[in-house]
Amino acid sequence: CFGLTGCEALALMLLTPPSIEADEIRWATKRPGSSGIGIERLTIKQNDLPAQGVKMIADTLKKKNKFSRLKFLDMSTCNLGVPGSEFLSLALMQNKCLEELVLSGPRNYVGVAGSCVLASALLENFSLKRLWLDKNNIAFEGVTAIMETLQNNQTLEFIDLSQNMLGDRAGGVIDFTLTTLAGEGRLGSIKRLN
């Protein structure tokens, strides 16, 4: 695997701060002449990704021949915002292998709008098992959308919503959802500590 040309066995790729550039994202996602390098874990955390960089990664997740083995993606503290959440949501609707997605804040700014878009993507994604959305300024409306998704998505086992703006109303929605899922015998784990 020297030089990674034609390498099909790479299991982990870390792209670390201070900031990765578009050329590095392009290299990691669009290797010319390759059907993908078989990465199982990709960590890009703590980078100020431009919207185009998030789009490149999301577009790659949609393709069957690229990152077809990717099971873990960490994009925590990458300045995603709502546009990045939208790009990732579109990718989640088509991706069939990603099992864990880390979008932890504090600089991801997913917010209510981003969490609602992600929730709608989870209605069509049945591979994701663990989702980390802590520290993202998600409030009642976003939590409600995510909890409604859990009624239909039976593969999601864990969601971290800690350190968001949950409040009592959102806590009530989470408690109701957990009670309903427990009654159906499919209780997952939702971390909601404030």
GROMACS .gro file of C-alpha atoms in nm:
model
  194
    1CYS     CA    1   0.000   0.000   0.000
    2PHE     CA    2   0.299   0.232  -0.032
    3GLY     CA    3   0.174   0.557  -0.181
    4LEU     CA    4  -0.185   0.424  -0.164
    5THR     CA    5  -0.200   0.381  -0.542
    6GLY     CA    6  -0.439   0.095  -0.612
    7CYS     CA    7  -0.455   0.009  -0.241
    8GLU     CA    8  -0.770  -0.179  -0.150
    9ALA     CA    9  -0.679  -0.264   0.211
   10LEU     CA   10  -0.665   0.072   0.392
   11ALA     CA   11  -0.905   0.054   0.686
   12LEU     CA   12  -0.864   0.393   0.853
   13MET     CA   13  -0.799   0.743   0.723
   14LEU     CA   14  -0.749   1.046   0.945
   15LEU     CA   15  -0.757   1.395   0.797
   16THR     CA   16  -0.661   1.619   1.086
   17PRO     CA   17  -0.658   1.992   1.160
   18PRO     CA   18  -0.575   2.271   1.134
   19SER     CA   19  -0.778   2.258   0.811
   20ILE     CA   20  -0.784   2.020   0.525
   21GLU     CA   21  -0.785   2.168   0.180
   22ALA     CA   22  -1.011   2.091  -0.114
   23ASP     CA   23  -0.727   1.900  -0.285
   24GLU     CA   24  -0.701   1.664   0.014
   25ILE     CA   25  -1.076   1.604   0.014
   26ARG     CA   26  -1.068   1.547  -0.361
   27TRP     CA   27  -0.780   1.300  -0.318
   28ALA     CA   28  -0.963   1.110  -0.045
   29THR     CA   29  -1.294   1.097  -0.228
   30LYS     CA   30  -1.216   1.087  -0.598
   31ARG     CA   31  -0.913   0.873  -0.655
   32PRO     CA   32  -0.867   0.863  -1.036
   33GLY     CA   33  -0.865   0.513  -1.180
   34SER     CA   34  -0.968   0.351  -0.854
   35SER     CA   35  -1.289   0.185  -0.748
   36GLY     CA   36  -1.232   0.314  -0.395
   37ILE     CA   37  -0.970   0.226  -0.140
   38GLY     CA   38  -1.188   0.031   0.097
   39ILE     CA   39  -1.178   0.271   0.390
   40GLU     CA   40  -1.387   0.152   0.687
   41ARG     CA   41  -1.328   0.449   0.922
   42LEU     CA   42  -1.287   0.811   0.814
   43THR     CA   43  -1.216   1.084   1.069
   44ILE     CA   44  -1.221   1.446   0.955
   45LYS     CA   45  -1.303   1.604   1.290
   46GLN     CA   46  -1.203   1.956   1.395
   47ASN     CA   47  -1.167   2.093   1.044
   48ASP     CA   48  -1.339   2.401   0.910
   49LEU     CA   49  -1.473   2.233   0.600
   50PRO     CA   50  -1.607   2.453   0.324
   51ALA     CA   51  -1.955   2.361   0.202
   52GLN     CA   52  -1.800   2.225  -0.119
   53GLY     CA   53  -1.578   1.992   0.087
   54VAL     CA   54  -1.879   1.851   0.274
   55LYS     CA   55  -2.058   1.812  -0.060
   56MET     CA   56  -1.764   1.615  -0.204
   57ILE     CA   57  -1.768   1.377   0.091
   58ALA     CA   58  -2.147   1.343   0.078
   59ASP     CA   59  -2.144   1.281  -0.297
   60THR     CA   60  -1.886   1.008  -0.245
   61LEU     CA   61  -2.106   0.841   0.017
   62LYS     CA   62  -2.381   0.817  -0.245
   63LYS     CA   63  -2.167   0.624  -0.493
   64LYS     CA   64  -2.167   0.248  -0.469
   65ASN     CA   65  -1.809   0.208  -0.586
   66LYS     CA   66  -1.649   0.466  -0.355
   67PHE     CA   67  -1.614   0.412   0.018
   68SER     CA   68  -1.831   0.104  -0.022
   69ARG     CA   69  -1.690  -0.033   0.305
   70LEU     CA   70  -1.714   0.291   0.507
   71LYS     CA   71  -1.884   0.210   0.836
   72PHE     CA   72  -1.771   0.503   1.055
   73LEU     CA   73  -1.754   0.875   0.967
   74ASP     CA   74  -1.649   1.138   1.220
   75MET     CA   75  -1.715   1.493   1.108
   76SER     CA   76  -1.740   1.647   1.454
   77THR     CA   77  -1.662   2.017   1.489
   78CYS     CA   78  -1.634   2.071   1.112
   79ASN     CA   79  -1.857   2.379   1.073
   80LEU     CA   80  -2.125   2.186   0.880
   81GLY     CA   81  -2.421   2.416   0.934
   82VAL     CA   82  -2.754   2.353   0.764
   83PRO     CA   83  -2.604   2.321   0.412
   84GLY     CA   84  -2.364   2.048   0.530
   85SER     CA   85  -2.650   1.872   0.707
   86GLU     CA   86  -2.850   1.882   0.385
   87PHE     CA   87  -2.563   1.734   0.180
   88LEU     CA   88  -2.513   1.455   0.435
   89SER     CA   89  -2.888   1.388   0.451
   90LEU     CA   90  -2.904   1.332   0.076
   91ALA     CA   91  -2.611   1.092   0.106
   92LEU     CA   92  -2.772   0.902   0.395
   93MET     CA   93  -3.081   0.841   0.183
   94GLN     CA   94  -2.869   0.643  -0.064
   95ASN     CA   95  -2.587   0.502   0.150
   96LYS     CA   96  -2.634   0.141   0.258
   97CYS     CA   97  -2.324   0.071   0.468
   98LEU     CA   98  -2.250   0.361   0.706
   99GLU     CA   99  -2.323   0.244   1.062
  100GLU     CA  100  -2.195   0.531   1.276
  101LEU     CA  101  -2.202   0.905   1.206
  102VAL     CA  102  -2.045   1.153   1.447
  103LEU     CA  103  -2.160   1.512   1.397
  104SER     CA  104  -2.083   1.635   1.748
  105GLY     CA  105  -2.046   2.010   1.799
  106PRO     CA  106  -1.971   2.262   1.922
  107ARG     CA  107  -1.885   2.413   1.584
  108ASN     CA  108  -2.114   2.207   1.362
  109TYR     CA  109  -2.420   2.428   1.399
  110VAL     CA  110  -2.665   2.160   1.286
  111GLY     CA  111  -2.946   2.332   1.478
  112VAL     CA  112  -3.317   2.270   1.437
  113ALA     CA  113  -3.323   2.295   1.056
  114GLY     CA  114  -3.028   2.059   1.010
  115SER     CA  115  -3.165   1.805   1.258
  116CYS     CA  116  -3.503   1.804   1.083
  117VAL     CA  117  -3.334   1.735   0.747
  118LEU     CA  118  -3.126   1.457   0.904
  119ALA     CA  119  -3.441   1.310   1.061
  120SER     CA  120  -3.611   1.289   0.722
  121ALA     CA  121  -3.304   1.111   0.579
  122LEU     CA  122  -3.324   0.853   0.857
  123LEU     CA  123  -3.666   0.751   0.728
  124GLU     CA  124  -3.488   0.610   0.421
  125ASN     CA  125  -3.161   0.492   0.577
  126PHE     CA  126  -3.155   0.151   0.737
  127SER     CA  127  -2.784   0.100   0.794
  128LEU     CA  128  -2.705   0.373   1.047
  129LYS     CA  129  -2.695   0.237   1.403
  130ARG     CA  130  -2.530   0.519   1.599
  131LEU     CA  131  -2.574   0.896   1.553
  132TRP     CA  132  -2.393   1.160   1.756
  133LEU     CA  133  -2.560   1.504   1.751
  134ASP     CA  134  -2.442   1.640   2.085
  135LYS     CA  135  -2.362   2.012   2.125
  136ASN     CA  136  -2.546   2.122   1.810
  137ASN     CA  137  -2.806   2.374   1.933
  138ILE     CA  138  -3.090   2.132   1.862
  139ALA     CA  139  -3.416   2.239   2.025
  140PHE     CA  140  -3.769   2.100   2.060
  141GLU     CA  141  -3.863   2.090   1.689
  142GLY     CA  142  -3.546   1.903   1.592
  143VAL     CA  143  -3.581   1.653   1.875
  144THR     CA  144  -3.945   1.594   1.782
  145ALA     CA  145  -3.852   1.523   1.419
  146ILE     CA  146  -3.581   1.278   1.525
  147MET     CA  147  -3.810   1.100   1.774
  148GLU     CA  148  -4.083   1.065   1.509
  149THR     CA  149  -3.825   0.904   1.282
  150LEU     CA  150  -3.748   0.642   1.547
  151GLN     CA  151  -4.104   0.516   1.516
  152ASN     CA  152  -4.020   0.397   1.162
  153ASN     CA  153  -3.644   0.341   1.166
  154GLN     CA  154  -3.568   0.014   1.342
  155THR     CA  155  -3.191   0.006   1.287
  156LEU     CA  156  -3.092   0.320   1.478
  157GLU     CA  157  -2.983   0.199   1.823
  158PHE     CA  158  -2.816   0.503   1.976
  159ILE     CA  159  -2.852   0.881   1.946
  160ASP     CA  160  -2.653   1.129   2.152
  161LEU     CA  161  -2.852   1.450   2.193
  162SER     CA  162  -2.667   1.566   2.503
  163GLN     CA  163  -2.573   1.929   2.559
  164ASN     CA  164  -2.841   2.064   2.327
  165MET     CA  165  -3.125   2.302   2.409
  166LEU     CA  166  -3.365   2.023   2.499
  167GLY     CA  167  -3.563   2.162   2.790
  168ASP     CA  168  -3.858   1.991   2.955
  169ARG     CA  169  -4.079   1.971   2.643
  170ALA     CA  170  -3.812   1.794   2.438
  171GLY     CA  171  -3.733   1.570   2.735
  172GLY     CA  172  -4.098   1.472   2.746
  173VAL     CA  173  -4.095   1.380   2.377
  174ILE     CA  174  -3.785   1.166   2.431
  175ASP     CA  175  -3.939   0.993   2.734
  176PHE     CA  176  -4.261   0.924   2.543
  177THR     CA  177  -4.068   0.780   2.247
  178LEU     CA  178  -3.856   0.558   2.472
  179THR     CA  179  -4.167   0.430   2.649
  180THR     CA  180  -4.333   0.353   2.315
  181LEU     CA  181  -4.026   0.176   2.180
  182ALA     CA  182  -3.987  -0.023   2.503
  183GLY     CA  183  -4.350  -0.134   2.471
  184GLU     CA  184  -4.273  -0.258   2.120
  185GLY     CA  185  -3.962  -0.439   2.241
  186ARG     CA  186  -3.721  -0.219   2.042
  187LEU     CA  187  -3.578   0.013   2.301
  188GLY     CA  188  -3.267   0.189   2.184
  189SER     CA  189  -3.047   0.428   2.373
  190ILE     CA  190  -3.094   0.802   2.358
  191LYS     CA  191  -2.848   1.010   2.556
  192ARG     CA  192  -3.009   1.339   2.645
  193LEU     CA  193  -2.820   1.477   2.942
  194ASN     CA  194  -2.809   1.856   2.943
   0.00000   0.00000   0.00000
